[in-house]
Amino acid sequence: MKTIDYWVYLAFSAFKLFLFSLYTDTPFSFGFFLISFSSALILSSWTLLIDARKRRWILLSLLALHSILLISDVWYYRYFGDLLSVQLIPSMTQMNDVGGGFLSLIRWTDFFFFADFLLFLAFIFVLRKRRTTTTQTTNGKLAAAIAASGVLIFAAPLLTSIAKGERWLTGDATSNMREYYELGFWGYHGYDFGKGVVSIFREPEPSEQDEALLLEAAAELNTKNSGEQPNIILVQLESLQSSVIGQEIGGEEVTPYLNQLEEEMLYFPSFHHQTHEGRTSDAEFVINTSLHPLRTGSVYTRFPDSTFAPLPEALRKGGYDTAAMHAYEASFWNRNTVYEHIGFSRFFSEKDYPDTEKIGMAINDEDFFRTSVEHIQKLEEPYYAFMIALSSHIPFTIPEDKKELAMPGYEDELVQNYYHTVHYVDGAVEVLVDELKQQDMWDDSLVIFYGDHDSGLTEQGREMASNLDANGVTEQFELFRQVPLWIKPPNLTEGETVETVGGQIDLAPTILELAGIDQGFMLGTSLLSDTERLVVFRDGSFRKGDVYFKPDLTSTSGSGECYSIDSGEKINGADCEPYIEDALDQLRISDTVIEDNALDYIEQ
């Protein structure tokens, strides 16, 4: 066969797609294989028009490029549960935010993606003396037939989808993974590239449908004020997930001080992070704007100038002095631009902190907290001080002399170091609270601690999940999504555990209620109200009371499974169905505000 090199290339390409699904534990149906393979036919058929000797080297290069993209997608998926996108380009300079933690995503078996390169190279040398007699005309007909077959196979399911009016194609903005399952590997990346190009030239303006959703949401806002403008101290604790609270390893408490805080503060055990690819920057954004993160990238780098109704701006207009405190580079994640835009009057960054011992990315949390208290004392009352701690940031680097836990039963060094850093941060929070009390800044202030997101080590089958027996769907959900929240309203006399279910999107309305200031356009609801909140996540999953909905991204929008949090069992889908469209609408509204700058548009 004169074109055997081409068919070998296709075989290797198809096998690598299967390998990708195997490594990411994503479905690999026959339909998905067909649509992915059809894209490979379309993209490679042109090589048959080239002389065989040159074609083999081109195919070798294509195999290498394919492997590079596949392995990059695998590593990205393991951390974010999503695929790479060209819209991440503005965030690429910030990727050291994850730092050495990416090393934990790499497995030696990943490099099997490049095995075909070596095999095909050997194949080229085996064929190097064979003479090619096939005419250009014959290859041209074959190339045309292959391309036409690819187009036909690729188009058939898409035309069916269009005929059904499925929402992924008409504005369902839940997850890149839905487009991946609908369009295949190459189809997704091609579609993503097209969207990226269009976004460069597209003028932001909400559609009539999205504007109607936005106006309806604005009309339903209900603000209840009862506060007297206390000083506000909000502390974001890095990678702190709820599972560590009350956890013992070998008889030692991981967070002994935070466990005791339940006696002095309101503790919310059913609080959830709603971050996505922006992780820490997403948490800051959600907390301060009561909007959802983007499905791709970070708002901080992609839409830093969009109009919001943010917490710091509302407080500043209400007479507060507002300051953000983060002991790292001011320009990192574009914070110096975003903080000013959303209403922070001051930003204390790396240059405003002493050059003392570093733990991870920046100075240790103890020194960070002590110095931050000094900065707060320079603010005018009432003030809003927002602190972002860093010591427990992935890759969880901590000096040996600060590793105080014995850690029996754990062999994964990254997991061990996570617990060591969290144990250290627990002590740092005690230092902060003691300092606030000594400076008479505790009793009459509104003080809040919360975790920004999970550790990134919670996946099923990994040591952390196995040791915590987090094997079921709901157990995995809680391990991944729940982060601790403590709130101390002014002059609270006794702590309490509050079973209210909520998410980070609800914190800004809670603060504004306690501060006695009307909220602007926010999607959250005060955690102090009796409302049963719909806690929505970026992939379209949600929690409503005891009910958890896990979407099926391989199927049409709205498909999925319904579970009871209490029992962990799958329940009747009718218990979730009333909220599915509401969850998707909430994501659409948020995206409209961010991407179409809709608040600015509708106020004109």
Coordinates of C-alpha atoms in Angstrom, one line a residue:
M1 CA 0.0 0.0 0.0
K2 CA 1.5 3.3 -1.2
T3 CA 0.0 5.3 1.6
I4 CA 0.7 2.9 4.5
D5 CA 2.5 5.7 6.3
Y6 CA -0.8 7.7 6.4
W7 CA -2.8 4.9 7.8
V8 CA -0.2 4.1 10.4
Y9 CA -0.4 7.8 11.4
L10 CA -4.2 7.6 11.8
A11 CA -3.9 4.5 13.9
F12 CA -1.4 6.2 16.3
S13 CA -3.6 9.3 16.5
A14 CA -6.7 7.2 17.3
F15 CA -4.8 5.3 20.0
K16 CA -3.6 8.5 21.6
L17 CA -7.2 9.8 21.9
F18 CA -8.1 6.6 23.8
L19 CA -5.0 7.1 26.0
F20 CA -6.0 10.6 26.8
S21 CA -9.5 9.4 28.0
L22 CA -7.8 6.7 30.0
Y23 CA -5.4 9.1 31.7
T24 CA -8.1 11.7 32.5
D25 CA -10.8 9.2 33.4
T26 CA -13.2 10.7 30.9
P27 CA -15.8 8.8 28.8
F28 CA -14.7 7.4 25.5
S29 CA -17.8 6.4 23.7
F30 CA -18.0 5.1 20.1
G31 CA -19.7 8.3 19.1
F32 CA -17.0 10.4 20.7
F33 CA -14.3 8.3 18.9
L34 CA -16.0 8.8 15.5
I35 CA -16.3 12.6 15.8
S36 CA -12.7 12.9 17.1
F37 CA -11.4 10.6 14.4
S38 CA -13.4 12.5 11.7
S39 CA -11.5 15.7 12.8
A40 CA -8.2 13.9 12.4
L41 CA -9.3 12.9 8.9
I42 CA -10.2 16.4 7.9
L43 CA -7.0 17.9 9.4
S44 CA -4.6 15.4 7.9
S45 CA -6.1 14.5 4.5
W46 CA -4.1 17.3 2.8
T47 CA -0.8 15.4 3.5
L48 CA -1.7 12.9 0.8
L49 CA -1.2 15.6 -1.8
I50 CA 2.5 15.7 -0.9
D51 CA 5.3 13.5 -2.1
A52 CA 5.5 10.4 0.2
R53 CA 9.1 11.0 1.4
K54 CA 8.2 14.5 2.5
R55 CA 4.8 13.4 3.8
R56 CA 6.3 11.0 6.3
W57 CA 8.3 13.7 8.0
I58 CA 5.3 16.0 8.1
L59 CA 3.2 13.2 9.7
L60 CA 6.0 12.7 12.2
S61 CA 5.9 16.4 13.1
L62 CA 2.1 16.2 13.4
L63 CA 2.3 13.3 15.8
A64 CA 4.8 15.2 18.0
L65 CA 2.5 18.3 18.0
H66 CA -0.5 16.2 18.8
S67 CA 1.3 14.6 21.7
I68 CA 2.5 17.9 23.1
L69 CA -1.1 19.2 23.1
L70 CA -2.5 16.0 24.5
I71 CA 0.0 15.8 27.4
S72 CA -0.6 19.5 28.2
D73 CA -4.3 18.9 28.3
V74 CA -3.8 15.9 30.6
W75 CA -1.8 17.9 33.1
Y76 CA -4.1 20.8 33.0
Y77 CA -7.2 18.6 33.4
R78 CA -5.7 16.8 36.5
Y79 CA -5.5 20.1 38.3
F80 CA -8.5 22.1 36.9
G81 CA -10.9 19.4 35.6
D82 CA -11.0 21.3 32.3
L83 CA -9.1 21.6 29.0
L84 CA -6.6 24.2 27.8
S85 CA -8.0 27.2 25.9
V86 CA -6.5 30.0 23.9
Q87 CA -8.4 32.3 26.2
L88 CA -6.0 31.3 28.9
I89 CA -3.2 33.2 27.1
P90 CA -3.6 36.4 29.3
S91 CA -3.2 34.2 32.4
M92 CA -0.1 32.2 31.3
T93 CA 2.3 34.6 33.0
Q94 CA 0.5 33.8 36.3
M95 CA 0.8 30.1 36.1
N96 CA 3.6 30.0 38.5
D97 CA 0.8 30.6 41.0
V98 CA 0.6 26.8 41.1
G99 CA 4.4 26.6 41.1
G100 CA 6.0 23.3 41.8
G101 CA 2.6 21.8 42.4
F102 CA 2.4 21.0 38.7
L103 CA 5.2 18.5 39.2
S104 CA 2.7 16.4 41.2
L105 CA 0.5 16.2 38.1
I106 CA 3.2 14.5 36.0
R107 CA 3.4 10.7 35.9
W108 CA 6.0 8.7 34.0
T109 CA 3.4 6.9 32.0
D110 CA 2.3 10.2 30.5
F111 CA 5.3 10.1 28.2
F112 CA 3.8 7.1 26.4
F113 CA 2.1 9.8 24.3
F114 CA 5.5 10.2 22.6
A115 CA 6.1 6.5 22.0
D116 CA 4.4 6.7 18.6
F117 CA 7.0 9.4 17.6
L118 CA 9.8 6.9 18.1
L119 CA 7.9 4.0 16.4
F120 CA 6.9 6.2 13.4
L121 CA 10.5 7.4 13.2
A122 CA 11.7 3.8 13.0
F123 CA 8.9 3.1 10.4
I124 CA 10.3 6.0 8.2
F125 CA 13.7 4.4 8.1
V126 CA 12.2 1.0 7.2
L127 CA 10.4 2.6 4.3
R128 CA 13.2 5.0 3.3
K129 CA 14.3 2.8 0.3
R130 CA 10.8 2.1 -1.0
R131 CA 9.9 4.0 -4.2
T132 CA 6.6 5.7 -4.5
T133 CA 4.7 5.3 -7.9
T134 CA 1.3 6.5 -6.9
T135 CA 0.3 9.5 -9.0
Q136 CA -0.6 12.8 -7.6
T137 CA -4.1 12.4 -9.2
T138 CA -4.8 9.2 -7.3
N139 CA -3.7 10.7 -4.0
G140 CA -5.8 13.7 -4.8
K141 CA -8.9 11.6 -5.2
L142 CA -8.1 9.7 -2.0
A143 CA -7.4 12.9 -0.1
A144 CA -10.7 14.3 -1.3
A145 CA -12.6 11.2 -0.3
I146 CA -11.0 11.1 3.2
A147 CA -11.8 14.8 3.7
A148 CA -15.4 14.4 2.6
S149 CA -15.8 11.4 4.8
G150 CA -14.5 13.3 7.7
V151 CA -16.8 16.3 7.1
L152 CA -19.8 13.9 6.8
I153 CA -19.0 12.0 10.0
F154 CA -18.3 15.3 11.9
A155 CA -21.4 17.1 10.6
A156 CA -24.0 14.5 11.2
P157 CA -24.2 14.7 15.0
L158 CA -23.9 18.4 15.0
L159 CA -26.8 18.8 12.6
T160 CA -28.8 16.6 14.9
S161 CA -27.8 18.7 17.8
I162 CA -28.8 21.9 16.0
A163 CA -32.2 20.4 15.0
K164 CA -32.8 19.6 18.7
G165 CA -31.8 23.1 19.7
E166 CA -29.5 21.9 22.4
R167 CA -28.3 24.7 24.7
W168 CA -24.5 24.1 24.4
L169 CA -24.7 25.5 20.9
T170 CA -27.1 28.3 21.7
G171 CA -25.6 29.8 24.9
D172 CA -25.1 27.2 27.5
A173 CA -22.0 28.5 29.3
T174 CA -21.3 25.7 31.8
S175 CA -18.1 24.0 30.9
N176 CA -15.5 23.5 28.2
M177 CA -15.9 19.8 28.7
R178 CA -19.4 19.8 27.2
E179 CA -18.0 21.2 24.0
Y180 CA -15.2 18.6 24.2
Y181 CA -17.7 15.7 24.3
E182 CA -19.9 17.2 21.6
L183 CA -17.1 18.2 19.2
G184 CA -14.3 15.7 20.0
F185 CA -10.7 16.6 20.8
W186 CA -9.7 18.5 17.7
G187 CA -13.2 19.9 17.2
Y188 CA -13.1 21.4 20.7
H189 CA -9.7 23.0 20.2
G190 CA -10.7 24.3 16.8
Y191 CA -14.0 25.8 18.1
D192 CA -12.1 27.3 21.1
F193 CA -9.6 28.9 18.8
G194 CA -12.4 30.4 16.7
K195 CA -14.1 31.8 19.8
G196 CA -10.8 33.3 20.9
V197 CA -10.4 35.1 17.5
V198 CA -14.0 36.3 17.6
S199 CA -13.6 37.6 21.1
I200 CA -10.9 39.9 19.9
F201 CA -13.2 41.7 17.5
R202 CA -16.5 41.3 19.3
E203 CA -18.1 44.3 20.9
P204 CA -19.4 43.5 24.4
E205 CA -23.2 43.7 24.4
P206 CA -25.8 41.4 26.0
S207 CA -28.3 39.6 23.9
E208 CA -32.0 40.5 24.4
Q209 CA -32.4 37.1 26.2
D210 CA -29.5 37.7 28.5
E211 CA -30.5 41.3 29.2
A212 CA -34.0 40.0 30.2
L213 CA -32.5 37.5 32.6
L214 CA -30.3 40.2 34.1
L215 CA -33.2 42.6 34.6
E216 CA -35.3 39.9 36.2
A217 CA -32.5 39.0 38.6
A218 CA -32.0 42.7 39.5
A219 CA -35.7 43.0 40.3
E220 CA -35.6 40.1 42.7
L221 CA -32.8 41.6 44.9
N222 CA -33.9 42.0 48.4
T223 CA -31.5 43.7 50.9
K224 CA -32.1 43.6 54.6
N225 CA -29.9 45.9 56.6
S226 CA -29.4 45.7 60.4
G227 CA -25.8 46.7 61.0
E228 CA -24.0 49.8 62.4
Q229 CA -20.9 49.9 60.2
P230 CA -18.4 47.8 62.3
N231 CA -14.8 47.5 61.3
I232 CA -14.5 44.5 58.9
I233 CA -11.5 42.1 58.8
L234 CA -11.8 39.4 56.1
V235 CA -9.1 36.8 56.0
Q236 CA -8.7 34.4 53.1
L237 CA -6.8 31.2 54.1
E238 CA -5.0 29.5 51.2
S239 CA -6.1 25.9 50.2
L240 CA -7.9 25.4 53.5
Q241 CA -10.6 22.7 53.0
S242 CA -13.2 21.7 55.6
S243 CA -12.0 18.1 55.9
V244 CA -9.0 19.3 58.1
I245 CA -11.3 20.9 60.7
G246 CA -11.6 18.4 63.5
Q247 CA -9.4 15.9 61.7
E248 CA -6.9 13.9 63.7
I249 CA -3.9 12.0 62.2
G250 CA -2.2 9.6 64.6
G251 CA -4.1 11.1 67.5
E252 CA -2.9 14.7 66.7
E253 CA -5.3 17.5 65.7
V254 CA -4.4 19.0 62.4
T255 CA -6.0 22.3 63.3
P256 CA -6.3 22.5 67.1
Y257 CA -6.8 26.3 67.2
L258 CA -9.3 26.5 64.4
N259 CA -11.3 23.7 66.1
Q260 CA -11.6 25.9 69.2
L261 CA -12.8 28.9 67.2
E262 CA -16.2 27.4 67.0
E263 CA -16.6 28.5 70.6
E264 CA -16.0 32.1 69.7
M265 CA -17.4 32.5 66.2
L266 CA -20.2 31.3 64.0
Y267 CA -18.9 28.2 62.2
F268 CA -20.4 27.2 58.8
P269 CA -19.6 23.5 58.1
S270 CA -21.7 23.5 54.9
F271 CA -19.9 26.4 53.1
H272 CA -18.6 25.7 49.6
H273 CA -15.9 27.3 47.4
Q274 CA -17.1 28.1 43.9
T275 CA -13.8 28.7 42.2
H276 CA -12.7 27.3 38.8
E277 CA -9.6 27.8 36.8
G278 CA -8.6 31.0 38.5
R279 CA -8.5 29.3 41.9
T280 CA -7.2 31.9 44.4
S281 CA -8.1 34.8 42.1
D282 CA -11.5 33.3 41.6
A283 CA -12.1 33.1 45.3
E284 CA -11.2 36.8 45.7
F285 CA -13.4 37.7 42.8
V286 CA -16.4 35.7 44.0
I287 CA -16.1 36.9 47.6
N288 CA -15.9 40.6 46.6
T289 CA -18.4 40.7 43.7
S290 CA -20.9 37.9 44.4
L291 CA -20.6 36.7 40.8
H292 CA -19.4 33.4 39.4
P293 CA -15.9 32.8 37.9
L294 CA -15.5 32.4 34.2
R295 CA -15.5 28.9 32.7
T296 CA -12.1 29.6 31.2
G297 CA -9.3 31.6 32.8
S298 CA -9.6 34.3 35.4
V299 CA -11.7 37.5 35.4
Y300 CA -8.6 39.3 36.9
T301 CA -6.7 38.8 33.6
R302 CA -9.5 38.6 31.0
F303 CA -12.0 41.2 32.1
P304 CA -10.4 43.4 34.7
D305 CA -12.2 46.5 33.5
S306 CA -15.8 45.2 33.4
T307 CA -18.3 47.0 35.6
F308 CA -19.4 45.2 38.8
A309 CA -21.2 46.1 42.0
P310 CA -18.4 45.0 44.2
L311 CA -18.2 44.8 48.0
P312 CA -15.2 47.1 48.6
E313 CA -16.8 49.8 46.3
A314 CA -20.1 49.6 48.2
L315 CA -18.3 49.8 51.5
R316 CA -16.2 52.8 50.3
K317 CA -19.3 54.6 49.2
G318 CA -20.7 53.8 52.6
G319 CA -17.9 55.6 54.4
Y320 CA -15.4 52.8 54.8
D321 CA -11.6 53.0 54.3
T322 CA -10.8 49.9 52.2
A323 CA -7.5 48.0 51.9
A324 CA -6.3 44.8 50.5
M325 CA -3.2 43.0 51.9
H326 CA -1.2 40.4 50.0
A327 CA 2.5 39.9 50.6
Y328 CA 3.4 39.1 47.0
E329 CA 4.1 41.0 43.8
A330 CA 1.4 43.7 43.3
S331 CA 1.1 42.9 39.6
F332 CA 0.6 39.1 40.1
W333 CA -2.8 38.1 38.8
N334 CA -3.2 41.7 37.8
R335 CA -4.2 42.5 41.4
N336 CA -2.9 46.1 41.4
T337 CA -5.3 47.0 38.5
V338 CA -8.3 44.9 39.7
Y339 CA -8.1 46.0 43.4
E340 CA -8.3 49.7 42.5
H341 CA -11.1 49.0 40.0
I342 CA -13.3 47.2 42.5
G343 CA -12.9 49.8 45.2
F344 CA -9.9 49.2 47.3
S345 CA -8.3 52.5 48.3
R346 CA -5.1 50.9 49.3
F347 CA -3.1 47.8 48.4
F348 CA -0.3 46.6 50.7
S349 CA 1.8 44.2 48.7
E350 CA 5.2 42.5 48.9
K351 CA 7.1 45.8 49.2
D352 CA 5.1 46.7 52.3
Y353 CA 6.1 43.6 54.3
P354 CA 9.4 42.8 56.0
D355 CA 11.9 40.5 54.4
T356 CA 11.6 37.7 56.9
E357 CA 11.5 34.0 56.6
K358 CA 9.5 32.8 53.6
I359 CA 7.2 29.8 53.6
G360 CA 6.2 29.0 50.0
M361 CA 5.6 32.0 47.9
A362 CA 6.0 34.8 50.4
I363 CA 6.7 35.7 54.0
N364 CA 5.3 33.3 56.6
D365 CA 1.7 33.9 57.6
E366 CA 2.7 34.8 61.2
D367 CA 4.7 37.8 60.1
F368 CA 2.2 38.6 57.4
F369 CA -0.6 38.8 60.0
R370 CA 1.4 40.8 62.5
T371 CA 2.4 43.3 59.9
S372 CA -1.1 43.4 58.4
V373 CA -2.4 44.4 61.8
E374 CA 0.0 47.3 61.9
H375 CA -1.3 48.4 58.4
I376 CA -4.9 48.1 59.6
Q377 CA -4.1 50.4 62.6
K378 CA -3.2 53.1 60.0
L379 CA -6.7 52.9 58.4
E380 CA -9.5 55.3 59.2
E381 CA -12.5 53.7 60.9
P382 CA -14.7 52.2 59.8
Y383 CA -12.5 50.1 57.6
Y384 CA -12.6 47.0 55.5
A385 CA -9.3 45.1 55.6
F386 CA -9.0 42.1 53.2
M387 CA -6.1 39.8 53.9
I388 CA -4.9 37.0 51.6
A389 CA -2.6 34.5 53.3
L390 CA -0.2 32.3 51.4
S391 CA 1.8 29.9 53.6
S392 CA -0.4 26.9 52.7
H393 CA -0.1 27.5 48.9
I394 CA 0.7 24.5 46.6
P395 CA 3.3 23.0 46.4
F396 CA 3.1 23.2 50.2
T397 CA 6.8 24.0 50.8
I398 CA 7.6 24.3 54.5
P399 CA 10.9 24.2 56.5
E400 CA 11.7 20.9 58.2
D401 CA 11.7 22.5 61.7
K402 CA 8.1 23.5 61.2
K403 CA 6.8 20.0 60.4
E404 CA 5.2 19.1 63.7
L405 CA 2.8 16.3 62.8
A406 CA 4.0 12.6 62.8
M407 CA 1.8 11.8 59.8
P408 CA 1.4 8.0 60.3
G409 CA -0.4 6.3 57.4
Y410 CA 0.6 8.9 54.8
E411 CA 3.4 8.3 52.2
D412 CA 2.6 10.9 49.6
E413 CA 5.1 13.7 50.4
L414 CA 2.8 16.4 48.8
V415 CA -0.1 15.3 51.0
Q416 CA 2.1 15.2 54.1
N417 CA 3.4 18.7 53.4
Y418 CA -0.2 19.9 52.9
Y419 CA -1.1 18.9 56.4
H420 CA 2.1 20.3 57.8
T421 CA 1.4 23.7 56.2
V422 CA -2.2 23.7 57.3
H423 CA -1.1 22.9 60.9
Y424 CA 1.4 25.8 60.7
V425 CA -1.4 28.2 59.4
D426 CA -3.6 27.1 62.3
G427 CA -1.0 28.5 64.6
A428 CA -0.6 31.6 62.6
V429 CA -4.4 32.3 62.9
E430 CA -4.0 32.0 66.6
V431 CA -1.2 34.7 66.4
L432 CA -3.5 36.9 64.5
V433 CA -6.5 36.6 66.8
D434 CA -4.3 37.2 69.9
E435 CA -2.9 40.3 68.2
L436 CA -6.4 41.6 67.4
K437 CA -7.5 41.0 71.0
Q438 CA -4.4 42.7 72.4
Q439 CA -5.0 45.7 70.2
D440 CA -8.7 45.9 71.2
M441 CA -9.6 45.2 67.5
W442 CA -11.5 42.0 68.1
D443 CA -14.7 42.4 70.1
D444 CA -16.5 45.2 68.2
S445 CA -15.2 44.1 64.7
L446 CA -16.8 41.9 62.1
V447 CA -14.1 39.2 61.7
I448 CA -14.3 36.5 59.0
F449 CA -12.0 33.6 58.1
Y450 CA -12.6 31.3 55.2
G451 CA -10.8 28.9 52.9
D452 CA -10.3 30.0 49.3
H453 CA -10.4 26.5 47.7
D454 CA -9.5 22.9 48.2
S455 CA -5.9 21.5 48.3
G456 CA -6.0 20.1 44.8
L457 CA -5.2 16.7 46.3
T458 CA -8.7 15.4 46.7
E459 CA -9.2 13.2 43.7
Q460 CA -10.7 9.8 44.2
G461 CA -8.1 7.1 44.7
R462 CA -5.5 9.4 46.0
E463 CA -4.1 9.0 49.5
M464 CA -6.1 11.9 51.0
A465 CA -9.4 10.7 49.7
S466 CA -8.7 7.1 50.6
N467 CA -7.7 7.8 54.2
L468 CA -10.8 9.9 54.6
D469 CA -13.0 7.2 53.1
A470 CA -14.3 9.7 50.5
N471 CA -15.2 7.2 47.9
G472 CA -18.8 8.0 47.0
V473 CA -20.1 10.8 44.7
T474 CA -21.4 13.0 47.6
E475 CA -18.3 12.3 49.8
Q476 CA -16.1 13.3 46.9
F477 CA -18.2 16.5 46.3
E478 CA -17.9 17.5 50.0
L479 CA -14.2 16.8 50.1
F480 CA -13.5 18.9 47.0
R481 CA -16.0 21.7 47.5
Q482 CA -16.4 22.4 51.2
V483 CA -14.2 25.0 52.7
P484 CA -14.5 26.3 56.3
L485 CA -16.1 29.6 57.2
W486 CA -16.1 31.4 60.5
I487 CA -17.9 34.7 61.1
K488 CA -17.7 36.7 64.3
P489 CA -20.3 39.6 64.2
P490 CA -19.5 42.5 66.5
N491 CA -19.7 41.7 70.2
L492 CA -20.7 38.0 69.7
T493 CA -20.7 36.4 73.2
E494 CA -20.8 32.8 72.3
G495 CA -19.9 30.7 69.3
E496 CA -22.3 28.4 67.4
T497 CA -22.3 25.9 64.5
V498 CA -24.6 27.1 61.8
E499 CA -25.9 24.4 59.4
T500 CA -26.9 26.9 56.7
V501 CA -25.8 25.7 53.3
G502 CA -24.1 28.4 51.3
G503 CA -21.2 29.4 49.0
Q504 CA -18.6 32.1 48.6
I505 CA -21.0 34.0 46.4
D506 CA -23.1 34.6 49.6
L507 CA -20.4 36.2 51.7
A508 CA -20.5 39.8 50.3
P509 CA -24.3 40.1 50.8
T510 CA -23.8 38.8 54.4
I511 CA -21.1 41.4 55.1
L512 CA -23.2 44.3 53.6
E513 CA -26.2 43.2 55.7
L514 CA -24.1 43.4 58.9
A515 CA -22.6 46.7 57.8
G516 CA -26.0 48.3 57.2
I517 CA -25.3 49.0 53.5
D518 CA -27.5 48.2 50.6
Q519 CA -26.1 45.6 48.1
G520 CA -25.9 46.4 44.5
F521 CA -26.3 43.7 41.8
M522 CA -25.2 40.5 43.5
L523 CA -26.3 37.0 42.9
G524 CA -25.7 35.7 46.5
T525 CA -28.0 35.8 49.5
S526 CA -27.0 36.7 53.1
L527 CA -26.0 33.6 55.1
L528 CA -27.9 35.1 58.0
S529 CA -31.2 34.9 56.2
D530 CA -33.6 32.0 56.3
T531 CA -33.4 31.6 52.6
E532 CA -32.5 28.1 51.3
R533 CA -29.8 29.0 48.8
L534 CA -29.1 27.4 45.5
V535 CA -25.3 26.9 45.5
V536 CA -24.1 26.8 41.9
F537 CA -20.8 25.6 40.5
R538 CA -19.1 26.4 37.2
D539 CA -19.8 23.1 35.6
G540 CA -23.6 23.4 36.2
S541 CA -23.6 21.2 39.3
F542 CA -25.3 22.6 42.4
R543 CA -26.4 22.0 45.9
K544 CA -29.9 22.9 47.2
G545 CA -30.3 21.9 50.8
D546 CA -29.8 18.1 51.0
V547 CA -29.8 17.7 47.3
Y548 CA -26.8 17.6 45.0
F549 CA -26.9 17.6 41.2
K550 CA -24.0 16.2 39.2
P551 CA -24.4 17.1 35.5
D552 CA -23.6 14.7 32.7
L553 CA -21.4 16.8 30.5
T554 CA -21.4 14.1 27.8
S555 CA -25.1 14.6 27.2
T556 CA -27.5 17.5 26.6
S557 CA -27.8 20.4 28.9
G558 CA -29.8 19.6 32.0
S559 CA -28.8 15.9 32.0
G560 CA -27.3 14.4 35.1
E561 CA -27.8 12.5 38.4
C562 CA -29.4 13.6 41.6
Y563 CA -28.1 12.6 45.1
S564 CA -29.0 13.0 48.7
I565 CA -26.1 14.6 50.7
D566 CA -27.2 12.9 53.9
S567 CA -27.5 9.4 52.6
G568 CA -25.0 9.6 49.7
E569 CA -27.5 7.7 47.6
K570 CA -28.9 8.5 44.2
I571 CA -32.4 9.8 44.4
N572 CA -35.2 10.7 42.0
G573 CA -34.2 13.2 39.4
A574 CA -37.4 15.1 40.1
D575 CA -35.8 16.4 43.3
C576 CA -33.2 18.2 41.2
E577 CA -35.2 19.1 38.1
P578 CA -36.8 22.3 39.4
Y579 CA -33.4 23.9 40.0
I580 CA -31.4 22.8 36.9
E581 CA -32.5 25.7 34.7
D582 CA -32.2 28.2 37.6
A583 CA -28.5 27.1 38.1
L584 CA -27.8 27.5 34.4
D585 CA -29.5 30.9 34.3
Q586 CA -27.3 32.1 37.3
L587 CA -24.2 31.2 35.3
R588 CA -25.5 32.9 32.2
I589 CA -26.4 36.1 34.1
S590 CA -22.9 36.2 35.7
D591 CA -21.2 35.7 32.4
T592 CA -23.3 38.4 30.8
V593 CA -22.3 40.9 33.5
I594 CA -18.6 40.0 33.2
E595 CA -18.1 39.3 29.5
D596 CA -20.7 41.7 28.0
N597 CA -20.1 44.4 30.7
A598 CA -23.9 44.3 31.0
L599 CA -24.2 46.4 34.2
D600 CA -22.6 49.3 32.4
Y601 CA -24.8 48.7 29.4
I602 CA -28.2 48.5 31.1
E603 CA -27.5 51.5 33.2
Q604 CA -27.0 53.8 30.2

